[in-house]
mmCIF file of C-alpha atoms and ligand atoms in Angstrom:
data_model
loop_
_atom_site.group_PDB
_atom_site.id
_atom_site.type_symbol
_atom_site.label_atom_id
_atom_site.label_comp_id
_atom_site.label_asym_id
_atom_site.label_seq_id
_atom_site.Cartn_x
_atom_site.Cartn_y
_atom_site.Cartn_z
ATOM 1 C CA UNK C 1 0.089 -0.100 -0.028
ATOM 2 C CA UNK C 2 1.545 3.048 -1.097
ATOM 3 C CA UNK C 3 1.326 6.211 0.624
ATOM 4 C CA UNK C 4 -2.023 8.571 -0.006
ATOM 5 C CA UNK C 5 -1.222 11.362 -3.151
ATOM 6 C CA UNK C 6 0.054 14.713 -1.431
ATOM 7 C CA UNK C 7 -2.157 17.535 -2.815
ATOM 8 C CA UNK C 8 0.839 18.596 -6.000
ATOM 9 C CA UNK C 9 0.836 15.448 -6.309
ATOM 10 C CA UNK C 10 -3.188 15.243 -6.863
ATOM 11 C CA UNK C 11 -2.196 18.342 -9.855
ATOM 12 C CA UNK C 12 0.682 17.493 -11.000
ATOM 13 C CA UNK C 13 -2.060 14.677 -11.817
ATOM 14 C CA UNK C 14 -4.853 16.483 -12.998
ATOM 15 C CA UNK C 15 -2.328 18.002 -15.137
ATOM 16 C CA UNK C 16 -0.913 14.850 -16.514
ATOM 17 C CA UNK C 17 -4.783 13.126 -17.386
ATOM 18 C CA UNK C 18 -6.066 16.604 -19.173
ATOM 19 C CA UNK C 19 -2.655 16.253 -21.535
ATOM 20 C CA UNK C 20 -3.780 12.999 -22.496
ATOM 21 C CA UNK C 21 -7.242 13.838 -22.553
ATOM 22 C CA UNK C 22 -6.894 16.538 -24.586
ATOM 23 C CA UNK C 23 -4.234 14.146 -27.097
ATOM 24 C CA UNK C 24 -0.736 16.619 -26.262
ATOM 25 C CA UNK C 25 -0.143 16.636 -29.724
ATOM 26 C CA UNK C 26 -0.072 12.898 -29.794
ATOM 27 C CA UNK C 27 -0.409 11.911 -33.725
ATOM 28 C CA UNK C 28 -2.376 8.528 -34.340
ATOM 29 C CA UNK C 29 -1.288 8.106 -37.573
ATOM 30 C CA UNK C 30 1.397 5.117 -38.349
ATOM 31 C CA UNK C 31 2.967 8.211 -40.218
ATOM 32 C CA UNK C 32 2.866 11.903 -38.177
ATOM 33 C CA UNK C 33 2.627 13.732 -41.773
ATOM 34 C CA UNK C 34 -0.964 12.601 -42.047
ATOM 35 C CA UNK C 35 -2.298 14.803 -39.300
ATOM 36 C CA UNK C 36 -1.426 17.964 -40.825
ATOM 37 C CA UNK C 37 -4.380 19.316 -41.817
ATOM 38 C CA UNK C 38 -5.431 19.131 -45.929
ATOM 39 C CA UNK C 39 -3.786 23.226 -46.698
ATOM 40 C CA UNK C 40 -4.515 23.597 -50.392
ATOM 41 C CA UNK C 41 -6.072 27.161 -51.246
ATOM 42 C CA UNK C 42 -10.176 27.737 -49.924
ATOM 43 C CA UNK C 43 -10.294 28.751 -53.678
ATOM 44 C CA UNK C 44 -10.047 24.899 -54.499
ATOM 45 C CA UNK C 45 -11.819 22.416 -52.315
ATOM 46 C CA UNK C 46 -10.829 19.675 -54.797
ATOM 47 C CA UNK C 47 -6.695 18.895 -54.756
ATOM 48 C CA UNK C 48 -5.402 19.889 -58.033
ATOM 49 C CA UNK C 49 -4.333 16.147 -58.269
ATOM 50 C CA UNK C 50 -7.513 15.049 -57.998
ATOM 51 C CA UNK C 51 -9.562 16.797 -60.345
ATOM 52 C CA UNK C 52 -11.587 14.842 -62.468
ATOM 53 C CA UNK C 53 -13.758 16.602 -64.404
ATOM 54 C CA UNK C 54 -11.512 19.169 -65.198
ATOM 55 C CA UNK C 55 -14.125 22.025 -63.434
ATOM 56 C CA UNK C 56 -13.568 21.401 -59.635
ATOM 57 C CA UNK C 57 -16.130 19.514 -58.643
ATOM 58 C CA UNK C 58 -15.581 18.175 -55.183
ATOM 59 C CA UNK C 59 -17.535 15.049 -53.541
ATOM 60 C CA UNK C 60 -18.570 15.878 -50.375
ATOM 61 C CA UNK C 61 -19.439 13.182 -48.049
ATOM 62 C CA UNK C 62 -21.496 12.964 -44.971
ATOM 63 C CA UNK C 63 -20.080 10.312 -42.674
ATOM 64 C CA UNK C 64 -22.455 8.622 -39.738
ATOM 65 C CA UNK C 65 -19.641 6.904 -37.942
ATOM 66 C CA UNK C 66 -18.936 2.853 -37.983
ATOM 67 C CA UNK C 67 -16.066 1.513 -40.099
ATOM 68 C CA UNK C 68 -17.886 1.487 -43.935
ATOM 69 C CA UNK C 69 -15.707 4.373 -44.447
ATOM 70 C CA UNK C 70 -12.990 2.057 -45.965
ATOM 71 C CA UNK C 71 -15.372 1.538 -49.024
ATOM 72 C CA UNK C 72 -16.359 4.124 -50.224
ATOM 73 C CA UNK C 73 -14.788 5.706 -53.675
ATOM 74 C CA UNK C 74 -11.883 7.679 -52.391
ATOM 75 C CA UNK C 75 -10.431 9.212 -56.093
ATOM 76 C CA UNK C 76 -13.818 11.133 -55.652
ATOM 77 C CA UNK C 77 -13.915 12.639 -52.250
ATOM 78 C CA UNK C 78 -12.806 16.069 -51.378
ATOM 79 C CA UNK C 79 -14.068 16.026 -47.009
ATOM 80 C CA UNK C 80 -15.286 13.447 -45.032
ATOM 81 C CA UNK C 81 -18.484 15.423 -42.917
ATOM 82 C CA UNK C 82 -17.654 13.258 -39.566
ATOM 83 C CA UNK C 83 -20.661 12.824 -38.241
ATOM 84 C CA UNK C 84 -20.083 10.385 -36.065
ATOM 85 C CA UNK C 85 -18.035 9.881 -33.521
ATOM 86 C CA UNK C 86 -14.674 10.798 -33.493
ATOM 87 C CA UNK C 87 -12.394 8.012 -35.622
ATOM 88 C CA UNK C 88 -8.421 8.788 -35.491
ATOM 89 C CA UNK C 89 -8.498 6.087 -37.741
ATOM 90 C CA UNK C 90 -10.715 7.773 -40.439
ATOM 91 C CA UNK C 91 -8.393 11.363 -40.473
ATOM 92 C CA UNK C 92 -5.681 9.566 -41.209
ATOM 93 C CA UNK C 93 -6.794 7.580 -43.906
ATOM 94 C CA UNK C 94 -8.635 10.139 -45.532
ATOM 95 C CA UNK C 95 -5.474 12.531 -44.813
ATOM 96 C CA UNK C 96 -3.665 9.455 -46.695
ATOM 97 C CA UNK C 97 -6.055 10.222 -49.611
ATOM 98 C CA UNK C 98 -5.868 14.016 -50.058
ATOM 99 C CA UNK C 99 -9.093 14.327 -48.704
ATOM 100 C CA UNK C 100 -10.426 16.478 -46.215
ATOM 101 C CA UNK C 101 -12.682 15.653 -42.418
ATOM 102 C CA UNK C 102 -14.362 18.159 -40.548
ATOM 103 C CA UNK C 103 -16.265 18.441 -37.829
ATOM 104 C CA UNK C 104 -20.133 18.562 -37.349
ATOM 105 C CA UNK C 105 -20.982 22.041 -35.213
ATOM 106 C CA UNK C 106 -24.703 22.052 -34.299
ATOM 107 C CA UNK C 107 -25.729 23.916 -31.139
ATOM 108 C CA UNK C 108 -28.857 25.793 -29.558
ATOM 109 C CA UNK C 109 -29.255 29.032 -31.135
ATOM 110 C CA UNK C 110 -30.552 30.396 -28.198
ATOM 111 C CA UNK C 111 -26.947 29.823 -26.887
ATOM 112 C CA UNK C 112 -24.801 32.204 -28.752
ATOM 113 C CA UNK C 113 -26.799 34.975 -29.568
ATOM 114 C CA UNK C 114 -24.419 36.511 -26.013
ATOM 115 C CA UNK C 115 -21.477 37.684 -28.385
ATOM 116 C CA UNK C 116 -19.584 36.518 -26.053
ATOM 117 C CA UNK C 117 -21.203 32.699 -25.628
ATOM 118 C CA UNK C 118 -20.481 32.525 -29.085
ATOM 119 C CA UNK C 119 -16.719 33.367 -28.793
ATOM 120 C CA UNK C 120 -16.720 30.762 -26.391
ATOM 121 C CA UNK C 121 -18.140 28.217 -28.519
ATOM 122 C CA UNK C 122 -16.343 28.716 -31.776
ATOM 123 C CA UNK C 123 -13.141 28.663 -29.686
ATOM 124 C CA UNK C 124 -14.276 25.204 -28.423
ATOM 125 C CA UNK C 125 -14.441 24.061 -32.003
ATOM 126 C CA UNK C 126 -11.510 24.847 -33.124
ATOM 127 C CA UNK C 127 -9.261 23.347 -30.272
ATOM 128 C CA UNK C 128 -11.247 20.731 -31.043
ATOM 129 C CA UNK C 129 -10.010 20.580 -34.382
ATOM 130 C CA UNK C 130 -7.048 21.010 -33.760
ATOM 131 C CA UNK C 131 -6.583 17.784 -31.176
ATOM 132 C CA UNK C 132 -8.628 15.508 -33.404
ATOM 133 C CA UNK C 133 -6.150 17.137 -36.443
ATOM 134 C CA UNK C 134 -9.335 17.702 -38.534
ATOM 135 C CA UNK C 135 -9.522 19.778 -41.283
ATOM 136 C CA UNK C 136 -12.583 22.606 -41.031
ATOM 137 C CA UNK C 137 -16.206 22.748 -39.304
ATOM 138 C CA UNK C 138 -19.583 21.336 -41.312
ATOM 139 C CA UNK C 139 -21.993 23.323 -39.151
ATOM 140 C CA UNK C 140 -25.799 21.845 -39.828
ATOM 141 C CA UNK C 141 -28.152 24.191 -37.470
ATOM 142 C CA UNK C 142 -31.212 23.921 -39.017
ATOM 143 C CA UNK C 143 -33.795 25.607 -36.140
ATOM 144 C CA UNK C 144 -36.481 27.957 -37.138
ATOM 145 C CA UNK C 145 -35.109 31.455 -36.918
ATOM 146 C CA UNK C 146 -37.756 34.282 -37.653
ATOM 147 C CA UNK C 147 -36.631 37.740 -40.120
ATOM 148 C CA UNK C 148 -34.491 39.926 -38.446
ATOM 149 C CA UNK C 149 -34.871 38.184 -35.016
ATOM 150 C CA UNK C 150 -31.935 38.097 -32.458
ATOM 151 C CA UNK C 151 -31.309 34.868 -33.597
ATOM 152 C CA UNK C 152 -31.669 35.471 -37.185
ATOM 153 C CA UNK C 153 -28.319 37.778 -36.501
ATOM 154 C CA UNK C 154 -26.521 35.768 -34.423
ATOM 155 C CA UNK C 155 -26.297 32.637 -36.658
ATOM 156 C CA UNK C 156 -24.750 35.092 -39.942
ATOM 157 C CA UNK C 157 -22.602 36.220 -37.084
ATOM 158 C CA UNK C 158 -21.668 32.784 -35.713
ATOM 159 C CA UNK C 159 -20.987 31.695 -39.514
ATOM 160 C CA UNK C 160 -18.850 34.929 -40.316
ATOM 161 C CA UNK C 161 -16.477 34.419 -36.562
ATOM 162 C CA UNK C 162 -16.448 30.473 -37.041
ATOM 163 C CA UNK C 163 -14.807 31.321 -40.870
ATOM 164 C CA UNK C 164 -12.394 33.790 -39.312
ATOM 165 C CA UNK C 165 -11.741 31.941 -36.912
ATOM 166 C CA UNK C 166 -10.792 28.524 -38.696
ATOM 167 C CA UNK C 167 -8.568 30.020 -41.648
ATOM 168 C CA UNK C 168 -7.192 32.059 -38.986
ATOM 169 C CA UNK C 169 -5.925 29.499 -36.620
ATOM 170 C CA UNK C 170 -5.780 26.516 -38.721
ATOM 171 C CA UNK C 171 -4.522 28.057 -42.513
ATOM 172 C CA UNK C 172 -5.962 26.260 -45.075
ATOM 173 C CA UNK C 173 -9.160 24.888 -42.980
ATOM 174 C CA UNK C 174 -13.224 24.448 -44.517
ATOM 175 C CA UNK C 175 -16.121 26.126 -43.091
ATOM 176 C CA UNK C 176 -19.332 25.398 -44.545
ATOM 177 C CA UNK C 177 -23.076 25.344 -43.950
ATOM 178 C CA UNK C 178 -26.029 23.062 -44.692
ATOM 179 C CA UNK C 179 -29.088 25.362 -46.002
ATOM 180 C CA UNK C 180 -32.438 23.542 -47.123
ATOM 181 C CA UNK C 181 -33.352 23.001 -50.658
ATOM 182 C CA UNK C 182 -34.368 26.377 -51.456
ATOM 183 C CA UNK C 183 -33.841 29.372 -50.340
ATOM 184 C CA UNK C 184 -37.350 30.245 -47.740
ATOM 185 C CA UNK C 185 -39.449 27.203 -48.653
ATOM 186 C CA UNK C 186 -38.867 25.456 -45.190
ATOM 187 C CA UNK C 187 -41.285 26.635 -42.489
ATOM 188 C CA UNK C 188 -40.359 29.153 -40.768
ATOM 189 C CA UNK C 189 -36.218 28.969 -41.280
ATOM 190 C CA UNK C 190 -35.345 32.370 -42.245
ATOM 191 C CA UNK C 191 -31.545 32.812 -42.627
ATOM 192 C CA UNK C 192 -29.267 35.549 -44.345
ATOM 193 C CA UNK C 193 -28.851 33.149 -46.763
ATOM 194 C CA UNK C 194 -26.552 35.104 -49.051
ATOM 195 C CA UNK C 195 -24.699 36.195 -46.079
ATOM 196 C CA UNK C 196 -24.484 32.970 -44.379
ATOM 197 C CA UNK C 197 -22.781 31.988 -48.313
ATOM 198 C CA UNK C 198 -20.705 34.581 -48.598
ATOM 199 C CA UNK C 199 -18.406 34.523 -45.467
ATOM 200 C CA UNK C 200 -18.078 30.852 -45.499
ATOM 201 C CA UNK C 201 -16.188 28.626 -47.849
ATOM 202 C CA UNK C 202 -19.316 27.439 -49.432
ATOM 203 C CA UNK C 203 -22.768 26.294 -48.218
ATOM 204 C CA UNK C 204 -24.103 22.497 -48.467
ATOM 205 C CA UNK C 205 -27.644 22.754 -50.278
ATOM 206 C CA UNK C 206 -29.852 20.329 -48.508
ATOM 207 C CA UNK C 207 -32.251 19.121 -51.628
ATOM 208 C CA UNK C 208 -33.695 16.156 -49.886
ATOM 209 C CA UNK C 209 -37.567 15.852 -48.283
ATOM 210 C CA UNK C 210 -38.734 18.571 -50.326
ATOM 211 C CA UNK C 211 -42.217 17.089 -49.417
ATOM 212 C CA UNK C 212 -41.638 18.325 -46.292
ATOM 213 C CA UNK C 213 -43.557 21.431 -44.549
ATOM 214 C CA UNK C 214 -44.685 22.204 -47.637
ATOM 215 C CA UNK C 215 -47.418 24.957 -48.348
ATOM 216 C CA UNK C 216 -49.712 23.035 -50.599
ATOM 217 C CA UNK C 217 -51.384 20.023 -49.619
ATOM 218 C CA UNK C 218 -49.974 16.841 -48.199
ATOM 219 C CA UNK C 219 -49.804 14.664 -51.655
ATOM 220 C CA UNK C 220 -46.458 12.226 -50.865
ATOM 221 C CA UNK C 221 -44.233 12.536 -54.215
ATOM 222 C CA UNK C 222 -40.065 12.274 -54.864
ATOM 223 C CA UNK C 223 -38.553 12.645 -52.093
ATOM 224 C CA UNK C 224 -36.136 15.443 -54.362
ATOM 225 C CA UNK C 225 -37.591 15.768 -57.569
ATOM 226 C CA UNK C 226 -36.050 16.935 -60.524
ATOM 227 C CA UNK C 227 -37.382 19.542 -61.263
ATOM 228 C CA UNK C 228 -37.838 21.568 -57.623
ATOM 229 C CA UNK C 229 -34.252 20.960 -56.622
ATOM 230 C CA UNK C 230 -32.664 22.878 -59.858
ATOM 231 C CA UNK C 231 -35.499 25.480 -59.261
ATOM 232 C CA UNK C 232 -33.800 25.620 -55.265
ATOM 233 C CA UNK C 233 -30.544 25.721 -57.555
ATOM 234 C CA UNK C 234 -31.988 28.970 -58.921
ATOM 235 C CA UNK C 235 -33.598 30.716 -56.636
ATOM 236 C CA UNK C 236 -30.075 30.296 -54.277
ATOM 237 C CA UNK C 237 -28.304 32.270 -57.469
ATOM 238 C CA UNK C 238 -31.374 34.466 -58.021
ATOM 239 C CA UNK C 239 -30.412 35.973 -55.124
ATOM 240 C CA UNK C 240 -27.234 36.233 -55.639
ATOM 241 C CA UNK C 241 -25.154 33.367 -54.232
ATOM 242 C CA UNK C 242 -22.308 32.695 -56.374
ATOM 243 C CA UNK C 243 -22.273 28.633 -57.757
ATOM 244 C CA UNK C 244 -19.110 27.973 -57.265
ATOM 245 C CA UNK C 245 -20.251 28.438 -53.622
ATOM 246 C CA UNK C 246 -23.298 25.937 -53.253
ATOM 247 C CA UNK C 247 -22.709 22.290 -53.361
ATOM 248 C CA UNK C 248 -25.419 20.079 -54.579
ATOM 249 C CA UNK C 249 -26.757 17.534 -51.749
ATOM 250 C CA UNK C 250 -28.681 14.360 -53.365
ATOM 251 C CA UNK C 251 -30.637 11.521 -51.232
ATOM 252 C CA UNK C 252 -28.859 8.213 -50.715
ATOM 253 C CA UNK C 253 -32.549 6.818 -48.901
ATOM 254 C CA UNK C 254 -35.799 7.328 -49.554
ATOM 255 C CA UNK C 255 -38.965 6.820 -48.174
ATOM 256 C CA UNK C 256 -42.077 3.624 -48.655
ATOM 257 C CA UNK C 257 -45.520 4.522 -47.803
ATOM 258 C CA UNK C 258 -48.684 2.187 -47.336
ATOM 259 C CA UNK C 259 -50.977 3.438 -49.602
ATOM 260 C CA UNK C 260 -54.123 4.173 -47.707
ATOM 261 C CA UNK C 261 -56.753 5.243 -49.981
ATOM 262 C CA UNK C 262 -56.794 1.598 -52.168
ATOM 263 C CA UNK C 263 -59.989 -0.439 -52.715
ATOM 264 C CA UNK C 264 -58.926 -3.653 -53.296
ATOM 265 C CA UNK C 265 -55.907 -3.477 -50.361
ATOM 266 C CA UNK C 266 -57.073 -4.125 -47.234
ATOM 267 C CA UNK C 267 -54.533 -5.681 -46.257
ATOM 268 C CA UNK C 268 -52.247 -2.729 -46.536
ATOM 269 C CA UNK C 269 -50.111 -4.334 -49.281
ATOM 270 C CA UNK C 270 -49.613 -1.295 -51.665
ATOM 271 C CA UNK C 271 -46.698 1.096 -50.767
ATOM 272 C CA UNK C 272 -45.366 3.974 -52.794
ATOM 273 C CA UNK C 273 -41.761 4.080 -52.465
ATOM 274 C CA UNK C 274 -40.026 6.845 -53.506
ATOM 275 C CA UNK C 275 -35.683 7.426 -54.085
ATOM 276 C CA UNK C 276 -33.056 8.288 -56.000
ATOM 277 C CA UNK C 277 -31.098 5.887 -58.123
ATOM 278 C CA UNK C 278 -28.009 6.496 -60.207
ATOM 279 C CA UNK C 279 -29.888 7.640 -63.250
ATOM 280 C CA UNK C 280 -31.447 10.439 -61.193
ATOM 281 C CA UNK C 281 -28.431 10.832 -59.777
ATOM 282 C CA UNK C 282 -26.660 11.517 -62.393
ATOM 283 C CA UNK C 283 -29.328 13.716 -63.740
ATOM 284 C CA UNK C 284 -28.103 15.846 -61.247
ATOM 285 C CA UNK C 285 -24.378 15.546 -61.261
ATOM 286 C CA UNK C 286 -24.933 16.736 -64.916
ATOM 287 C CA UNK C 287 -26.539 20.420 -63.875
ATOM 288 C CA UNK C 288 -24.174 20.776 -61.150
ATOM 289 C CA UNK C 289 -21.623 20.482 -64.024
ATOM 290 C CA UNK C 290 -23.577 22.530 -66.859
ATOM 291 C CA UNK C 291 -24.382 25.481 -63.721
ATOM 292 C CA UNK C 292 -21.280 25.491 -62.596
ATOM 293 C CA UNK C 293 -21.459 24.765 -58.450
ATOM 294 C CA UNK C 294 -18.574 23.853 -56.423
ATOM 295 C CA UNK C 295 -19.101 19.930 -56.458
ATOM 296 C CA UNK C 296 -22.196 17.079 -55.277
ATOM 297 C CA UNK C 297 -22.304 15.572 -51.830
ATOM 298 C CA UNK C 298 -24.696 13.368 -50.222
ATOM 299 C CA UNK C 299 -26.725 12.104 -47.182
ATOM 300 C CA UNK C 300 -25.218 9.765 -46.562
ATOM 301 C CA UNK C 301 -23.168 7.437 -47.212
ATOM 302 C CA UNK C 302 -23.645 4.983 -44.949
ATOM 303 C CA UNK C 303 -26.989 4.862 -46.070
ATOM 304 C CA UNK C 304 -25.410 2.331 -48.812
ATOM 305 C CA UNK C 305 -24.796 -1.833 -48.432
ATOM 306 C CA UNK C 306 -21.233 -1.994 -48.875
ATOM 307 C CA UNK C 307 -21.519 -5.634 -47.892
ATOM 308 C CA UNK C 308 -20.047 -8.793 -49.986
ATOM 309 C CA UNK C 309 -22.617 -9.480 -51.764
ATOM 310 C CA UNK C 310 -22.465 -9.200 -55.622
ATOM 311 C CA UNK C 311 -25.689 -7.656 -56.452
ATOM 312 C CA UNK C 312 -25.240 -4.916 -53.405
ATOM 313 C CA UNK C 313 -21.091 -4.510 -54.855
ATOM 314 C CA UNK C 314 -22.477 -2.911 -58.276
ATOM 315 C CA UNK C 315 -25.687 -1.298 -56.770
ATOM 316 C CA UNK C 316 -23.268 1.116 -54.733
ATOM 317 C CA UNK C 317 -20.302 1.078 -57.446
ATOM 318 C CA UNK C 318 -23.422 2.489 -59.400
ATOM 319 C CA UNK C 319 -24.528 4.946 -57.089
ATOM 320 C CA UNK C 320 -21.123 6.535 -56.430
ATOM 321 C CA UNK C 321 -20.201 6.085 -60.110
ATOM 322 C CA UNK C 322 -23.215 8.787 -60.221
ATOM 323 C CA UNK C 323 -21.388 11.404 -58.618
ATOM 324 C CA UNK C 324 -19.376 11.686 -62.239
ATOM 325 C CA UNK C 325 -20.563 14.548 -63.500
ATOM 326 C CA UNK C 326 -20.523 12.614 -67.684
HETATM 327 C C1 NAG G 401 -27.022 39.615 -44.852
HETATM 328 O O1 NAG G 401 -25.186 40.182 -44.353
HETATM 329 C C2 NAG G 401 -24.258 40.825 -44.518
HETATM 330 C C3 NAG G 401 -23.077 40.150 -43.986
HETATM 331 O O2 NAG G 401 -23.494 40.562 -42.644
HETATM 332 C C4 NAG G 401 -25.233 41.867 -44.096
HETATM 333 O O3 NAG G 401 -24.094 43.009 -45.174
HETATM 334 C C5 NAG G 401 -26.560 41.864 -44.736
HETATM 335 O O4 NAG G 401 -27.238 43.784 -45.169
HETATM 336 C C6 NAG G 401 -27.662 41.223 -44.685
HETATM 337 N N1 NAG G 401 -28.805 40.974 -44.768
HETATM 338 C C7 NAG G 401 -30.125 41.316 -44.533
HETATM 339 C C8 NAG G 401 -30.979 40.320 -45.037
HETATM 340 O O5 NAG G 401 -29.810 40.456 -43.617
HETATM 341 C C1 NAG G 402 -39.388 19.605 -65.478
HETATM 342 O O1 NAG G 402 -39.230 20.999 -66.538
HETATM 343 C C2 NAG G 402 -39.470 20.593 -67.939
HETATM 344 C C3 NAG G 402 -38.450 21.561 -68.856
HETATM 345 O O2 NAG G 402 -39.213 23.065 -67.597
HETATM 346 C C4 NAG G 402 -41.037 20.562 -68.153
HETATM 347 O O3 NAG G 402 -40.887 20.033 -70.037
HETATM 348 C C5 NAG G 402 -41.286 18.649 -67.262
HETATM 349 O O4 NAG G 402 -42.896 18.967 -67.571
HETATM 350 C C6 NAG G 402 -41.158 19.671 -65.972
HETATM 351 N N1 NAG G 402 -41.760 18.051 -65.598
HETATM 352 C C7 NAG G 402 -42.363 18.115 -64.420
HETATM 353 C C8 NAG G 402 -42.263 17.091 -63.423
HETATM 354 O O5 NAG G 402 -42.924 19.047 -63.645
#
């Protein structure tokens, strides 16, 4: 039985644990070079050796955890937004492929209306990114905001200040913000979209769930209908957002509805199923190129099957392939 720890010892121990907990600069990658952030000039989302189509179209991927990232098509990926638990192995691997890995940022807006509280939260995110050797942040705040309210101004300021802090503290880092499929098309989500898009590196447009919160009668339809999706981008461009600030989000999931009104269907056997497939995604990718958008991405990459089954392998490969504008 050793002696009891004195108060000086406990302080030292606490400091040591804190250092361990903070990572203390210990790079988790086999090759320490892989802990360096990807520091390509922020004008180009895509590294020069990774420009497959000449038009700087990047692929922005949402990862929600697990290990299926090992089977992504890394030849296309420019950024992974890590929405799952922090995975140092993913960070090292992405960096080895020249891809950025970014944090998820979300907070109740009422907590950042106060400028000092906002700064504290931003500093916390920057410190977290540094500690985990990450390359930026994807701000995913999908909250109701009224025009010209305190939250409205705080949100615009948050994006401006977050971008400034990240660019200063992690050179070449990337700050992005998720916006709905169309500006002011979702009930009570009124943001300063031009202010937000201008101050960050680019916005990720969530072109899916387009039937939700519509003004008209609620009748089911496609999750991300082609014409309506494109109209959303035309709207963003019309209000003054540069196409190079827009990344198109496509759904890699669908909806299965049980039909209620069919007279010959007492057993609920009739369904309507809506989803995007490689063909519909290819058409959208063609628009990305034609309209000169920044890139394309999906919610989310782990929706596909990455099993060894040969049918699944073929279909999954086709979904990735569809992201390349022909
Ligand atoms: C949006 O934000 C920008 C940049 O902060 C500002 O100049 C502009 O006045 C804002 N527009 C509206 C409508 O709030
Ligand atoms: C989509 O837009 C095209 C071109 O404007 C039009 O011809 C077509 O009918 C539209 N399709 C639907 C389903 O609205």
